[in-house]
């Protein structure tokens, strides 16, 4: 049977959910990669991983946030939003000139100086 | 010095006025883009028919519409040039369903498929935006068709009358004069007692054809009450799909003010093609002739929005004249049968008649108007009743016409009358007539006054009779115009005048 990429991700997620130790998890991942290779889907592994990431976040009740500041300085964000743990990655982006851009899921909170200057220009 | 300070002051004021709050945007990313159809990941909260802003590689914003909401992706169509769309590009939701700006200044303008300026004029800016998709007026708000919508074309106004609020299909092959009828109807509105706003929606037509049309309408002074909505052949299919809804929204704006509106959709075959293209690209399952399953609903919901509102609800009306182009006269194809069944009647045009010289090439036998006759003015109803019968009998006898001399006198008379009436119904383009003149001309022929005139001279006779009445007996025309009917006194004097005129016509 042909599996959808999403189904691969689901299989991996469920297998990992049942694993008890790191060693077991490593073995599961190894077997998974083998079967993906066998199905000649190795080229799609990035897409599978993207789906897997979503499932993982859901299972662990995690919300990913990306923060951009001029110098990569961290911002104090709440640890939880609506009962979901916030995992923050911070990036440096000098083109902002100041302020920050926070991306959480589909939402972008833009309070950068550059976008305000753009708004002024208009 | 003073000047400098005032400039600085102005800048300060401007800057303090700027809102510097953080902007919260709801975004997604382009995962796939082909042929104007975009697949987007993210945008979890987007609504059906919501407008989207695509940011292209040059930082420009391009509009789009969300049409397919799936479990983990959104299918959208692009409403502009997609050459700068990149995979991974940002898409912002606007929180606004598909809508257009409409106000009184749209009159005389040429607008694009989504109400944007297309004639170089300023963009339309209105306080409120009007939604493109709106549920049609309900039963309570409506009223029966009770006022005529004259087209200035004798064959239509007499035989296939259209009422205000009616949906009358104009159907025929290419090059049979479908658009010509619509244009004549627009131009004729300036001769009417009650003014009408006209909306002409051009779907998938050549820009040159639309330009010619605008030129013509300007020349005839018809642009003073007309709006053109044009999504031409070079515009994206998405705009061609939306153009009729934009036209309808503009019409509804004026209907809500209690005005009468005439909308022409030219043509819905191309509209169905555009919708088929979008649907197939969005991977919706194809049905008959590869059209999607909801192509009937597409046209029925558009045409349902036409109608007449009752007095309590403002009393406005939208008359819709959709146009359908058939292939080789095949009216049993999918789209023609659909639209025939939706509308309240059709004007059927035929290539054969066109080349026989019968123009407008209306097939009177196949054309019907299911509601218009209740709105016909009395003068017209009176003369057209007899004419319909005469023409029906003429058609059934037409096959015998070639036996000429071997026919009995009654049959021969019927054939003569029929051929004269057919000749009378010929009318060149841009030669619309007011209903009173039409009624008088038909009266003269169908009462047999012109039986002595040669068939080939009928049109000349008609023109001379009308101009004679206009110059010497204005009161007759005015009386019919005022009373909407031929009162007995008028009819009696008209009889005498026509009889005199006909005798003099030969003595000259």
Short mmCIF file of C-alpha atoms in Angstrom, two decimals, chain A residues 19-96:
data_model
loop_
_atom_site.label_atom_id
_atom_site.label_comp_id
_atom_site.label_asym_id
_atom_site.label_seq_id
_atom_site.Cartn_x
_atom_site.Cartn_y
_atom_site.Cartn_z
CA UNK A 19 9.07 4.10 23.46
CA UNK A 20 10.39 4.12 27.00
CA UNK A 21 14.08 4.86 26.66
CA UNK A 22 16.43 6.84 24.49
CA UNK A 23 17.98 3.64 23.19
CA UNK A 24 14.60 2.35 22.11
CA UNK A 25 13.80 5.68 20.43
CA UNK A 26 17.07 5.56 18.53
CA UNK A 27 16.27 2.06 17.33
CA UNK A 28 12.78 3.16 16.21
CA UNK A 29 14.23 6.09 14.26
CA UNK A 30 16.78 3.79 12.66
CA UNK A 31 14.10 1.34 11.55
CA UNK A 32 11.95 4.17 10.32
CA UNK A 33 14.73 5.59 8.14
CA UNK A 34 15.31 2.11 6.76
CA UNK A 35 11.69 1.66 5.76
CA UNK A 36 11.53 5.15 4.26
CA UNK A 37 14.62 4.33 2.21
CA UNK A 38 13.09 1.04 1.13
CA UNK A 39 9.96 2.89 -0.06
CA UNK A 40 12.21 5.29 -1.98
CA UNK A 41 10.81 8.25 -0.04
CA UNK A 42 14.14 9.47 1.30
CA UNK A 43 13.96 12.55 -0.91
CA UNK A 44 10.71 13.53 0.84
CA UNK A 45 12.14 13.15 4.30
CA UNK A 46 12.04 16.89 4.93
CA UNK A 47 8.32 17.05 4.31
CA UNK A 48 7.76 14.01 6.53
CA UNK A 49 9.76 15.73 9.23
CA UNK A 50 7.66 18.88 8.89
CA UNK A 51 4.49 16.85 9.45
CA UNK A 52 6.20 15.00 12.28
CA UNK A 53 7.18 18.28 13.90
CA UNK A 54 3.52 19.35 13.98
CA UNK A 55 2.46 16.03 15.51
CA UNK A 56 5.27 16.15 18.07
CA UNK A 57 4.26 19.66 19.13
CA UNK A 58 0.66 18.57 19.48
CA UNK A 59 1.54 15.53 21.57
CA UNK A 60 3.88 17.44 23.84
CA UNK A 61 1.57 20.46 24.07
CA UNK A 62 4.25 22.74 22.69
CA UNK A 63 3.98 26.03 20.82
CA UNK A 64 6.94 27.15 18.75
CA UNK A 65 7.86 30.77 18.78
CA UNK A 66 10.52 32.51 16.75
CA UNK A 67 11.83 35.83 17.95
CA UNK A 68 13.84 38.14 15.73
CA UNK A 69 15.80 41.01 17.23
CA UNK A 70 18.62 43.15 15.88
CA UNK A 71 21.38 41.46 17.83
CA UNK A 72 19.78 38.17 18.76
CA UNK A 73 19.06 39.39 22.27
CA UNK A 74 16.46 37.30 24.06
CA UNK A 75 13.08 38.71 25.06
CA UNK A 76 11.16 37.70 28.14
CA UNK A 77 8.11 35.84 26.91
CA UNK A 78 5.62 34.00 29.13
CA UNK A 79 6.49 30.32 29.63
CA UNK A 80 2.96 29.25 28.70
CA UNK A 81 0.22 30.50 26.38
CA UNK A 82 -3.28 29.04 26.78
CA UNK A 83 -1.85 26.05 28.63
CA UNK A 84 0.78 25.36 25.96
CA UNK A 85 4.49 25.41 26.63
CA UNK A 86 6.30 28.03 24.62
CA UNK A 87 9.58 26.94 23.00
CA UNK A 88 11.43 30.04 21.86
CA UNK A 89 14.17 30.26 19.28
CA UNK A 90 15.87 33.60 18.91
CA UNK A 91 17.45 34.91 15.71
CA UNK A 92 19.52 37.97 14.97
CA UNK A 93 18.22 40.14 12.17
CA UNK A 94 20.01 43.50 11.82
CA UNK A 95 17.63 44.69 9.08
CA UNK A 96 14.93 45.29 11.73
#
